[in-house]
Amino acid sequence: MTPGSTNSQGRQLAALSAPAVLFTVAMIAFPVVYTIWLGFHAFSSTGEASFAGGANYAALVADGEFWNGLYVTFALYALSMVLQLVAGIYLAMLLFHSKRLSGLLRSLLISPFMMPPVVAGMMWLVILDPSLGAANYILVSLGLPASEWLASPTWVIPTIALIDTWQWAPYVALIVLGGLQSLPPSVYEAAQIDGASPFRIFRRITLPLLLPTIVTAAVLRSVDLLRFFDIIYITTQGGPGNASNTLNIYGFRVGFEFFNIGYASALMITLSAIVLAAVLVLNRLRNAVAW
Amino acid sequence: MLKNRSIPAVVLSVLLAGTATSAFAFDWKAHEGETVSFLANNNPWSQAVLSYKDEFTALTGINLRVDSYQEQQMRQRLVTVLNSGSDEIDVFMTLASREGQQFAASGWYADLSAYTQGSVAPEYDFAGVSPALVKAATFDGKLTSIPLNLEGPLLYYRTDIFEKCGLAKPASLDDVRAAAEKIKECDAGVTPFASRGLKPAIAYTFSNVLHNMGGTYIVDGKSALCAPAGQKAIAWYGDLMREYGPPGAANYSFYQISALYRSGRAAMAFESSNELRTIMEGGERLNDTDVIPLPAGEAGTVPTAIGWGLAISSRSARKDAAWYFVQWASSPEMQKRLALQGVASPRASVAAEEEYKAWIAEAPVRASWQAALGVLASDGSSEVGYPIIANPESRDYIGQAVQDVLLGQRSVEEACAAADSALDGLIARK
């Protein structure tokens, strides 16, 4: 094949794929560009847009609810991430070492994250109802004090983090399990010959070797956790008070309940920038720990 | 010749001519073959009415394309479509007390006044629709929607528990509080009082308390939650829920309240008239419950009365055909059918129907429910939250003030001052 014919083929391929590529790029770019445009505009009660410059972004800085939303978003992110990584790694180890049960256990583990979040939210809302729910019934039966769970400003974030962990820790476990299965057995054999204890093997060999896989799981969960919406909306709508009002919930309510589209767009662009920054940082971390 | 006739004869002939015109000129098949799109809130009204939609198509020849969502999702889609200027939606359900001012100011509603006066079937009887609800759906002289139901919060209470604790039917807001106190001592197994505690949902029930106390949301252009009546209302509601409400009251909305009361775990529930059917499911509460409007405060009884409405989009390219659907769905016959399924009608005439009377007579609680609805229809106020364009946002600040007191996080004075400050900003916003 001559260089000329390769170039010709390349041009043909580019021409053939251009419509699909352009359509895909437009589908991705249009909502983002439109939201950025909305964020720089104010809307009158009759829906007329006027250029507002950076007024919506300046208002964010002065808005106490924005800072509360930022705090809630990061608190929920940090707590859920830690819980899901710890539980996910533990479950993966359990599955890895209980090979006979793994088929059944894997099927059971998949079920929570196959469940639509709205269904999961409704189910936990019923279980955690302080008066009628099973959670308090069990606590009281064991002689423990009942909790207000989602209705307590103090406990609402840990409770939502636990619900999300119930749903997504198995997902982390399956990713980590894949990583565990690809680790070189020779390293373990050498460590066992040297008489290393199981805990020491886990801490000094398994965990460092698994780090790239764990960071990959963290990246995937970060995107979801920073724009966490459905379960919170179903269970608390951001309450009690504003105790679970994440930026995503706040932005949704400002846009679709209070009809302030310009300000809501500014909130969403800010949140998107945060998600993007978090993914970039974690990607760098993943490259740094790759082996 | 006109001059040879008496004036009453002329008037009579004009009236008869009008009747004859609407009786004979109206043609249900005038828009045969057209398609009308309907965006519905998936609530008991739409569920019931859509079960008859084949009858509508058979009657008119109009195809009905239905998109049905839960309330918030429906509103989200509606705002997106209307904001973009699309004619995709012809008819939609709307809550005038909540978004009426906003949507009217945005020009999203078609004016239905002319339709109700001209293009109506002889049996339609628009004059029979609750004047209070028609007024609540009228903005700047334009009729924005046709009322579909009548609803408002009512006090459901357990007659057996009241009897056991030696209590009479509460006649005032003070009586409600005194009853809650007594029940707490007398029957530790039940929650004395349950009402809405979820922040965005509080305004619906709180507004009734405020109005009974003699309060109103705006005085001289300023937010008035810190006026004496406002403070009393916040204290009454917040303290009652904190001291005698269910655990986790701050997350309570209609779902939790109905479930708690139906299960026999609450002595009083202040919840929507629409919840009667849910509360009575299973029949356990059928014979031990009475339903009354919220008892009087210093200003008497001013119940909250609102209703969903059916609106036509101003962007619709098929308004005439859309009106046929609105008319069919809000007709006396359809509203009677829905009333038999527990959807309270905005037409007083439905209560006089034999079938409906027989349904009411089946259980005493239905009779008291119907009587309470009568009070809502005659004395009700549709002011739920601030009567401003930013009404939905105002409900959030009302809810926050009440929740602050309910959770014991602020005093009444601090809570109302914070809310008034934010609400003054909303009132000033154009």
XYZ file of C-alpha atoms in Angstrom:
721
model
C 0.000 0.000 0.000
C 1.463 3.392 -1.012
C 1.492 6.408 1.328
C -0.873 8.147 -1.093
C -3.515 5.439 -0.853
C -3.237 5.433 2.980
C -3.890 9.187 3.026
C -6.834 8.766 0.696
C -8.297 6.014 2.872
C -7.791 8.203 5.941
C -9.655 11.066 4.323
C -12.483 8.741 3.346
C -12.743 7.389 6.873
C -12.733 10.926 8.296
C -15.453 11.999 5.860
C -17.574 8.961 6.650
C -17.266 9.312 10.415
C -17.583 13.129 10.473
C -21.402 13.271 10.726
C -21.460 10.898 13.717
C -18.555 12.694 15.406
C -20.074 16.130 14.817
C -23.462 14.971 16.103
C -21.895 13.478 19.252
C -19.796 16.589 19.914
C -22.828 18.827 19.396
C -24.945 16.704 21.739
C -22.284 17.001 24.443
C -21.332 20.611 23.814
C -24.771 22.191 23.402
C -26.109 21.584 26.953
C -22.807 22.683 28.492
C -22.529 25.838 26.391
C -26.225 26.645 26.913
C -25.905 26.236 30.697
C -22.821 28.484 30.711
C -24.812 31.047 28.716
C -27.745 30.800 31.158
C -25.347 31.327 34.079
C -24.395 34.749 32.702
C -28.004 35.878 32.311
C -30.827 37.014 34.555
C -34.460 36.296 33.759
C -37.422 38.547 34.455
C -40.708 37.151 35.715
C -41.892 37.075 32.113
C -38.924 34.931 31.115
C -36.964 37.634 29.252
C -33.198 37.149 29.463
C -30.779 40.004 30.082
C -26.998 39.789 30.274
C -25.958 39.802 33.927
C -22.190 39.459 33.587
C -20.772 37.733 36.651
C -23.671 38.790 38.911
C -24.900 35.209 39.423
C -21.398 34.075 40.401
C -20.923 37.083 42.685
C -24.240 36.207 44.335
C -22.924 32.688 44.994
C -20.083 34.047 47.090
C -22.521 36.032 49.232
C -25.054 33.203 49.512
C -24.836 31.365 52.843
C -26.829 28.476 51.413
C -24.192 27.974 48.691
C -21.455 27.584 51.312
C -23.672 25.284 53.364
C -24.322 23.254 50.202
C -20.603 23.050 49.515
C -19.939 21.849 53.065
C -22.736 19.254 52.914
C -21.551 18.047 49.487
C -17.977 17.501 50.712
C -18.996 16.064 54.097
C -21.217 13.519 52.388
C -18.557 12.836 49.765
C -15.778 12.240 52.293
C -17.815 10.075 54.653
C -19.424 7.993 51.896
C -16.122 7.521 50.083
C -14.314 6.275 53.196
C -17.166 3.936 54.137
C -17.518 2.568 50.601
C -13.810 1.965 50.106
C -13.398 0.260 53.489
C -16.539 -1.866 53.080
C -15.780 -2.532 49.401
C -12.227 -3.763 50.098
C -13.452 -5.883 53.019
C -16.179 -7.484 50.881
C -13.727 -8.081 48.026
C -11.286 -9.855 50.375
C -14.147 -11.932 51.722
C -15.216 -12.963 48.224
C -11.658 -13.618 47.130
C -10.961 -15.987 50.003
C -14.385 -17.735 50.005
C -14.280 -19.131 46.508
C -17.033 -21.690 47.031
C -19.529 -19.007 48.051
C -18.440 -16.401 45.584
C -20.996 -17.212 42.850
C -23.961 -16.890 45.202
C -22.473 -13.969 47.106
C -21.648 -12.075 43.927
C -25.254 -12.376 42.745
C -26.503 -11.110 46.105
C -23.986 -8.277 46.124
C -24.989 -7.020 42.718
C -28.630 -6.611 43.748
C -28.319 -3.297 45.694
C -26.673 -1.350 42.908
C -28.981 -2.843 40.308
C -31.867 -1.292 42.260
C -33.051 2.147 41.018
C -31.964 4.767 43.594
C -35.551 6.022 43.890
C -36.681 2.540 44.972
C -33.735 2.259 47.365
C -34.611 5.688 48.807
C -38.266 4.749 49.335
C -37.298 1.450 50.923
C -34.920 3.082 53.415
C -37.414 5.860 54.127
C -39.820 3.180 55.350
C -37.162 1.204 57.256
C -35.817 4.325 58.975
C -39.180 5.874 59.862
C -38.698 6.790 63.541
C -42.216 5.677 64.524
C -43.081 2.787 62.211
C -39.745 1.678 60.762
C -37.944 -1.612 61.353
C -34.617 0.064 62.256
C -35.875 1.592 65.504
C -37.876 -1.534 66.294
C -34.660 -3.561 66.191
C -32.717 -0.983 68.212
C -35.379 -0.811 70.909
C -35.726 -4.622 70.982
C -31.999 -4.805 71.717
C -32.393 -2.311 74.565
C -30.747 0.510 72.566
C -32.150 4.031 72.249
C -34.243 4.822 69.164
C -32.851 7.294 66.611
C -34.500 9.959 64.475
C -32.208 8.971 61.573
C -33.050 11.115 58.542
C -35.044 13.626 60.627
C -32.123 14.537 62.881
C -29.884 17.422 61.715
C -26.966 15.648 63.425
C -27.493 12.192 61.992
C -28.878 12.902 58.552
C -25.497 12.993 56.743
C -24.169 9.760 58.327
C -27.511 8.081 57.625
C -27.529 9.065 53.940
C -23.870 7.998 53.683
C -24.837 4.602 55.122
C -27.684 4.177 52.631
C -25.380 5.029 49.739
C -22.729 2.688 51.125
C -25.294 -0.112 51.312
C -26.022 0.457 47.643
C -22.553 1.117 46.216
C -19.970 -0.677 48.402
C -20.693 -3.924 46.471
C -19.839 -2.089 43.260
C -16.483 -1.058 44.745
C -16.045 -4.656 45.938
C -16.473 -6.053 42.424
C -13.884 -3.615 41.019
C -11.426 -4.476 43.821
C -12.110 -8.185 43.368
C -11.059 -7.856 39.722
C -7.835 -6.212 40.883
C -7.195 -8.924 43.487
C -7.577 -11.664 40.909
C -4.948 -10.055 38.684
C -2.257 -9.761 41.388
C 0.878 -11.917 40.755
C 0.785 -15.068 42.991
C 4.610 -15.253 43.085
C 4.789 -12.221 45.411
C 2.483 -13.941 47.903
C 4.402 -17.212 47.719
C 7.648 -15.357 48.460
C 6.067 -13.541 51.404
C 4.655 -16.800 52.828
C 8.070 -18.484 52.518
C 9.530 -15.527 54.444
C 6.903 -16.184 57.173
C 4.923 -12.942 56.834
C 1.611 -12.856 58.761
C -1.683 -12.492 56.810
C -2.167 -8.944 58.148
C 1.389 -7.980 57.177
C 0.831 -9.464 53.694
C -2.358 -7.448 53.345
C -0.761 -4.194 54.543
C 2.600 -4.497 52.774
C 1.675 -6.342 49.573
C -2.043 -6.480 48.793
C -2.902 -2.886 49.608
C 0.003 -1.234 47.726
C -0.546 -3.460 44.696
C -4.296 -2.773 44.763
C -3.866 0.978 45.053
C -4.357 1.732 41.317
C -7.567 -0.319 41.338
C -8.791 1.385 44.520
C -8.104 4.828 43.054
C -10.013 3.827 39.899
C -12.980 2.870 42.063
C -12.620 6.180 43.929
C -12.664 8.137 40.657
C -15.831 6.378 39.520
C -17.564 6.918 42.860
C -16.367 10.554 43.102
C -18.336 11.597 40.051
C -21.519 10.072 41.478
C -20.981 11.268 45.039
C -20.280 14.893 44.165
C -23.496 15.107 42.169
C -25.443 12.945 44.616
C -29.167 13.663 44.172
C -31.813 10.954 43.970
C -31.670 9.296 47.387
C -31.407 12.668 49.152
C -34.335 14.093 47.227
C -36.492 11.069 48.012
C -35.616 10.833 51.684
C -35.115 14.412 52.955
C -35.398 16.953 50.097
C -32.332 18.605 51.633
C -33.661 18.725 55.218
C -34.175 18.812 58.094
C -33.571 22.531 57.742
C -30.693 22.598 55.265
C -28.725 19.792 56.891
C -28.578 17.622 53.752
C -28.942 20.354 51.143
C -26.111 19.449 48.760
C -25.189 21.797 45.899
C -27.015 19.538 43.470
C -30.236 19.526 45.517
C -29.956 23.277 46.070
C -29.392 23.931 42.349
C -32.350 21.747 41.379
C -34.684 23.511 43.786
C -33.512 26.993 42.752
C -34.024 26.124 39.084
C -37.128 23.996 39.001
C -39.011 24.962 42.166
C -38.058 28.632 42.478
C -37.702 29.174 38.680
C -34.413 31.104 39.038
C -32.767 29.491 36.009
C -29.791 31.876 35.721
C -28.655 31.420 39.301
C -29.303 27.668 39.200
C -27.127 27.411 36.074
C -24.300 29.276 37.823
C -24.610 26.794 40.712
C -24.512 23.820 38.343
C -21.503 25.121 36.398
C -19.665 25.626 39.707
C -20.560 22.088 40.771
C -19.426 20.726 37.394
C -16.095 22.515 37.812
C -15.702 20.929 41.250
C -16.449 17.452 39.859
C -14.010 17.982 37.001
C -11.278 19.195 39.360
C -11.807 16.206 41.667
C -11.586 13.769 38.747
C -8.406 15.432 37.452
C -6.762 15.264 40.889
C -7.738 11.608 41.344
C -6.562 10.746 37.826
C -3.172 12.244 38.611
C -3.118 10.216 41.801
C -3.956 7.102 39.818
C -1.046 7.719 37.455
C 1.242 8.306 40.428
C 0.375 4.973 42.073
C 0.328 2.913 38.853
C 2.778 -0.005 38.715
C -91.216 44.529 15.925
C -89.152 45.172 19.021
C -91.134 48.182 20.129
C -94.308 46.049 20.323
C -92.786 43.607 22.797
C -92.499 43.952 26.561
C -88.955 44.113 28.023
C -89.311 40.786 29.960
C -90.350 39.045 26.752
C -87.273 40.368 24.954
C -85.001 39.263 27.770
C -86.597 35.811 27.813
C -86.296 35.389 24.067
C -82.613 36.414 24.181
C -81.965 33.955 26.988
C -83.755 31.160 25.159
C -81.926 31.985 21.962
C -78.654 31.769 23.881
C -79.637 28.439 25.372
C -80.805 27.166 22.034
C -77.570 28.284 20.407
C -75.371 26.486 22.931
C -77.692 23.460 23.032
C -77.832 22.917 19.302
C -74.659 24.541 17.988
C -72.233 22.663 20.192
C -70.624 19.792 18.337
C -68.426 17.384 20.290
C -67.019 16.108 16.976
C -65.841 19.527 15.799
C -62.184 18.587 16.258
C -62.328 14.963 15.225
C -58.967 13.551 14.184
C -56.851 16.111 16.081
C -54.392 15.092 18.812
C -54.133 16.864 22.151
C -51.137 16.360 24.444
C -51.788 16.382 28.180
C -49.120 16.698 30.876
C -50.542 15.175 34.062
C -49.529 15.097 37.702
C -49.877 11.474 38.710
C -52.348 12.075 41.557
C -55.742 10.525 42.415
C -57.605 12.975 40.136
C -55.581 12.222 37.003
C -55.464 8.499 37.714
C -59.236 8.394 37.995
C -60.027 10.645 35.029
C -57.556 8.946 32.697
C -59.233 5.618 33.304
C -62.099 7.076 31.208
C -59.955 8.580 28.439
C -61.241 6.137 25.814
C -64.704 7.598 26.388
C -63.312 11.038 25.549
C -61.883 9.805 22.263
C -65.122 8.003 21.430
C -67.153 11.158 22.169
C -64.951 13.683 20.351
C -62.752 11.741 17.949
C -59.806 13.603 19.491
C -56.758 11.523 20.344
C -55.273 12.175 23.751
C -51.525 11.807 24.238
C -50.747 11.629 27.956
C -47.472 12.225 29.782
C -47.857 11.504 33.475
C -45.224 12.236 36.140
C -44.991 12.706 39.879
C -45.736 16.299 40.863
C -42.200 17.670 41.008
C -41.042 15.878 37.888
C -44.133 17.110 36.057
C -43.356 20.689 37.081
C -39.722 20.267 36.022
C -40.755 19.111 32.544
C -43.438 21.769 32.255
C -41.082 24.628 33.113
C -38.480 23.339 30.648
C -40.993 23.030 27.801
C -42.807 26.321 28.439
C -39.573 28.226 28.980
C -38.357 27.105 25.560
C -41.546 28.422 23.897
C -42.453 24.965 22.584
C -46.035 24.078 21.626
C -45.429 20.454 22.619
C -47.859 20.577 25.564
C -51.484 21.608 25.004
C -53.061 20.945 28.403
C -51.380 20.702 31.812
C -52.352 20.408 35.454
C -51.490 23.388 37.611
C -51.759 24.495 41.219
C -52.861 28.124 41.024
C -52.132 28.747 44.709
C -48.502 27.787 44.159
C -47.319 28.690 40.684
C -50.305 30.689 39.404
C -48.739 34.145 39.709
C -45.416 32.990 38.261
C -46.926 31.216 35.266
C -49.417 34.016 34.634
C -46.641 36.638 34.711
C -44.628 34.493 32.293
C -47.595 34.392 29.923
C -47.756 30.593 29.956
C -51.521 30.273 30.507
C -54.107 30.749 27.762
C -57.065 32.869 28.929
C -60.035 30.503 29.278
C -62.673 33.166 29.996
C -63.962 33.299 26.427
C -64.167 29.507 26.179
C -66.319 29.227 29.304
C -68.724 31.796 27.911
C -68.904 30.556 24.354
C -67.766 27.100 23.412
C -69.544 24.987 26.024
C -71.828 21.993 25.939
C -75.298 22.773 27.384
C -74.746 20.498 30.378
C -71.367 22.023 31.316
C -72.650 24.578 33.876
C -69.520 26.631 34.454
C -71.438 28.761 36.989
C -71.674 25.667 39.198
C -67.902 25.561 39.775
C -66.814 26.971 43.169
C -66.578 30.768 42.713
C -63.796 30.911 45.343
C -61.625 28.506 43.343
C -62.424 30.253 40.056
C -61.368 33.525 41.677
C -58.152 31.929 42.950
C -57.361 30.825 39.390
C -57.980 34.291 37.923
C -54.989 36.590 37.515
C -55.294 40.098 36.073
C -58.825 39.299 34.944
C -57.730 36.198 33.010
C -59.071 32.783 33.913
C -55.965 30.593 33.859
C -57.369 27.163 34.732
C -60.576 25.286 35.432
C -60.743 23.934 39.032
C -60.709 20.155 39.203
C -60.974 19.386 42.881
C -61.321 20.998 46.257
C -58.841 20.200 48.980
C -57.417 21.563 52.175
C -56.005 20.369 55.477
C -58.508 18.900 57.948
C -58.168 17.615 61.497
C -58.697 13.842 61.689
C -59.060 12.726 65.290
C -59.740 9.473 67.104
C -63.092 9.610 68.874
C -62.300 6.480 70.929
C -59.085 7.959 72.334
C -60.790 11.274 73.038
C -63.559 9.417 74.883
C -61.091 7.306 76.860
C -59.194 10.439 77.912
C -62.387 12.365 78.767
C -61.952 14.885 75.992
C -64.622 16.648 73.957
C -64.386 17.555 70.288
C -61.836 20.394 70.112
C -63.495 23.742 69.491
C -60.426 25.981 69.447
C -56.701 25.861 68.770
C -56.151 25.988 72.543
C -58.356 22.901 72.858
C -56.146 21.057 70.362
C -53.065 21.802 72.420
C -54.851 20.911 75.681
C -56.047 17.648 74.121
C -52.520 16.768 72.994
C -51.253 17.377 76.519
C -53.977 15.209 78.047
C -53.486 12.380 75.535
C -49.759 12.293 76.245
C -50.560 11.542 79.904
C -53.543 9.312 79.225
C -52.262 7.083 76.403
C -48.482 6.882 76.109
C -48.755 4.467 73.174
C -49.957 7.041 70.650
C -48.552 10.221 69.170
C -50.919 12.977 70.317
C -50.639 15.217 67.226
C -49.141 14.792 63.752
C -48.835 17.370 61.018
C -46.406 18.337 58.294
C -42.848 19.045 59.420
C -40.964 18.682 56.130
C -39.734 22.179 55.266
C -41.258 22.655 51.790
C -44.541 21.043 52.908
C -45.191 23.074 56.079
C -46.812 26.134 54.439
C -49.816 24.040 53.374
C -50.860 23.280 56.950
C -49.284 26.280 58.691
C -51.239 28.810 56.582
C -54.496 27.570 58.123
C -53.095 28.111 61.632
C -51.850 31.594 60.732
C -55.195 32.626 59.256
C -57.164 31.213 62.210
C -54.910 33.267 64.503
C -55.860 36.382 62.519
C -52.527 36.665 60.724
C -51.656 37.265 57.126
C -48.375 36.978 55.280
C -47.948 40.543 54.001
C -48.879 43.759 55.792
C -48.170 47.100 54.105
C -45.891 45.454 51.583
C -43.710 43.797 54.233
C -43.468 40.257 55.488
C -45.440 39.850 58.709
C -44.336 36.584 60.286
C -43.053 38.562 63.283
C -46.408 40.303 63.780
C -48.141 39.056 66.965
C -50.412 36.637 65.085
C -47.466 35.281 63.063
C -45.392 34.654 66.165
C -48.306 32.968 67.922
C -48.907 30.730 64.911
C -45.234 29.706 64.661
C -45.131 29.007 68.411
C -48.373 26.997 68.347
C -47.305 24.861 65.408
C -43.621 24.439 66.289
C -44.157 23.769 69.992
C -47.047 21.367 69.382
C -45.004 19.323 66.921
C -41.907 19.338 69.133
C -43.685 18.422 72.366
C -46.509 16.211 71.098
C -45.549 15.299 67.544
C -44.038 12.049 66.272
C -40.304 11.336 66.555
C -38.620 12.689 63.441
C -41.448 15.183 62.874
C -39.112 17.394 60.802
C -39.340 14.866 57.960
C -43.103 14.392 58.074
C -45.258 14.941 55.024
C -48.586 13.465 53.922
C -47.124 10.018 53.390
C -45.829 9.556 56.942
C -48.811 11.278 58.577
C -51.377 9.094 56.824
C -49.394 5.925 57.537
C -49.048 6.822 61.227
C -52.708 7.704 61.693
C -54.017 4.740 59.691
C -51.923 2.358 61.768
C -53.596 3.669 64.934
C -50.425 5.325 66.252
C -51.679 8.940 66.242
C -54.641 10.519 68.063
C -54.867 13.617 65.836
C -53.630 14.190 62.312
C -53.820 17.540 60.559
C -53.626 16.470 56.934
C -55.178 16.988 53.523
C -58.819 16.175 52.815
C -57.452 14.168 49.870
C -55.926 11.672 52.282
C -59.318 10.362 53.456
C -59.166 7.435 51.050
C -55.604 6.492 52.104
C -56.367 6.858 55.799
C -59.482 4.713 55.516
C -57.784 1.941 53.521
C -58.257 -1.355 55.319
C -61.237 0.060 57.201
C -59.586 0.179 60.633
C -60.212 3.907 61.093
C -63.668 3.910 59.506
C -65.601 3.863 62.782
C -63.308 5.612 65.248
C -62.485 8.818 63.348
C -64.131 12.199 63.074
C -63.019 14.869 60.597
C -63.382 18.599 61.207
C -61.862 21.834 59.896
C -59.015 23.090 62.088
C -60.747 24.545 65.169
C -61.048 28.301 65.525
C -58.336 30.671 66.630
C -58.717 34.309 67.580
C -59.974 35.119 64.069
C -62.343 32.169 63.867
C -62.075 29.422 61.265
C -60.352 30.341 57.998
C -59.535 26.998 56.402
C -57.133 26.609 53.537
C -58.960 25.657 50.346
C -57.083 25.023 47.153
C -57.480 22.850 44.119
C -55.647 21.577 41.100
C -56.709 23.099 37.824
C -56.566 22.230 34.162
C -54.830 24.876 32.034
C -54.209 25.314 28.330
C -50.734 26.407 27.288
C -50.592 29.814 25.617
C -48.118 28.226 23.180
C -50.573 25.488 22.168
C -51.432 25.364 18.463
C -54.575 23.336 19.223
C -56.290 25.438 21.882
C -59.843 24.790 20.650
C -59.399 21.014 20.687
C -57.574 21.301 24.038
C -60.597 23.129 25.469
C -62.778 20.143 24.534
C -60.615 17.931 26.736
C -60.655 20.474 29.587
C -64.419 20.740 29.318
C -64.969 16.984 29.266
C -62.612 16.389 32.212
C -64.196 19.105 34.357
C -67.808 18.372 33.434
C -70.428 17.765 36.156
C -70.768 14.107 35.110
C -67.034 13.429 35.336
C -66.698 15.255 38.648
C -69.555 13.192 40.088
C -67.814 10.003 39.025
C -64.564 11.158 40.628
C -66.322 12.227 43.817
C -67.520 8.653 44.255
C -63.850 7.714 44.297
C -63.050 10.203 47.080
C -61.917 13.171 44.940
C -63.800 16.139 46.394
C -65.575 18.080 43.689
C -65.367 21.867 43.248
C -69.028 21.740 42.185
C -71.537 22.055 45.027
C -74.158 20.296 42.886
C -72.292 16.980 43.179
C -73.177 16.755 46.882
C -76.859 16.718 45.963
C -76.548 13.713 43.623
C -78.348 10.612 44.917
C -75.429 8.272 44.187
C -73.062 10.558 46.047
C -75.423 10.890 49.003
C -75.659 7.108 49.210
C -71.835 6.849 49.219
C -71.614 9.449 51.977
C -74.258 7.622 54.052
C -72.189 4.412 54.054
C -69.915 5.721 56.862
C -70.323 8.530 59.420
C -66.749 9.707 58.797
C -67.637 10.451 55.169
C -70.502 12.671 56.340
C -68.203 14.669 58.624
C -65.624 14.862 55.818
C -68.278 16.224 53.460
C -69.414 18.755 56.083
C -65.827 19.904 56.596
C -65.391 20.284 52.833
C -68.495 22.469 52.850
C -66.739 24.822 55.279
C -63.654 24.834 53.052
C -65.755 25.727 50.032
C -67.603 28.539 51.783
C -64.962 30.083 54.084
C -61.682 28.898 52.598
C -58.635 30.971 51.782
C -56.266 29.923 49.008
C -53.344 31.901 50.447
C -50.741 29.173 50.936
C -47.446 30.971 51.263
C -46.891 34.518 50.109
C -49.157 35.890 47.338
C -46.163 36.855 45.213
C -44.521 35.525 42.060
C -41.864 33.782 44.143
C -44.536 31.861 46.093
C -42.725 28.484 45.984
C -39.571 30.051 47.411
C -41.571 31.867 50.106
C -42.857 28.489 51.322
C -39.286 27.450 51.991
C -38.674 30.387 54.339
C -41.974 29.771 56.149
C -40.993 26.122 56.539
C -37.542 27.070 57.776
C -38.956 29.372 60.485
C -41.368 26.715 61.757
C -38.719 23.982 61.560
C -36.248 26.116 63.531
C -38.759 26.209 66.389
C -39.827 22.590 65.935
C -36.203 21.426 66.185
C -35.499 23.820 69.061
C -32.713 25.496 67.079
C -34.048 29.058 67.384
C -36.532 30.994 69.480
C -39.753 32.130 67.784
C -38.440 35.728 67.677
C -35.158 34.702 66.020
C -36.847 32.353 63.570
C -39.489 34.846 62.406
C -36.953 37.692 62.145
C -34.668 35.625 59.900
C -37.620 34.598 57.742
C -39.042 38.144 57.494
C -35.688 39.494 56.404
C -35.376 36.934 53.580
C -39.042 37.259 52.628
C -38.838 41.058 52.353
C -36.151 40.467 49.733
C -38.475 38.115 47.837
C -41.387 40.562 48.007
C -39.163 43.325 46.602
C -37.907 41.113 43.755
C -39.597 41.806 40.412
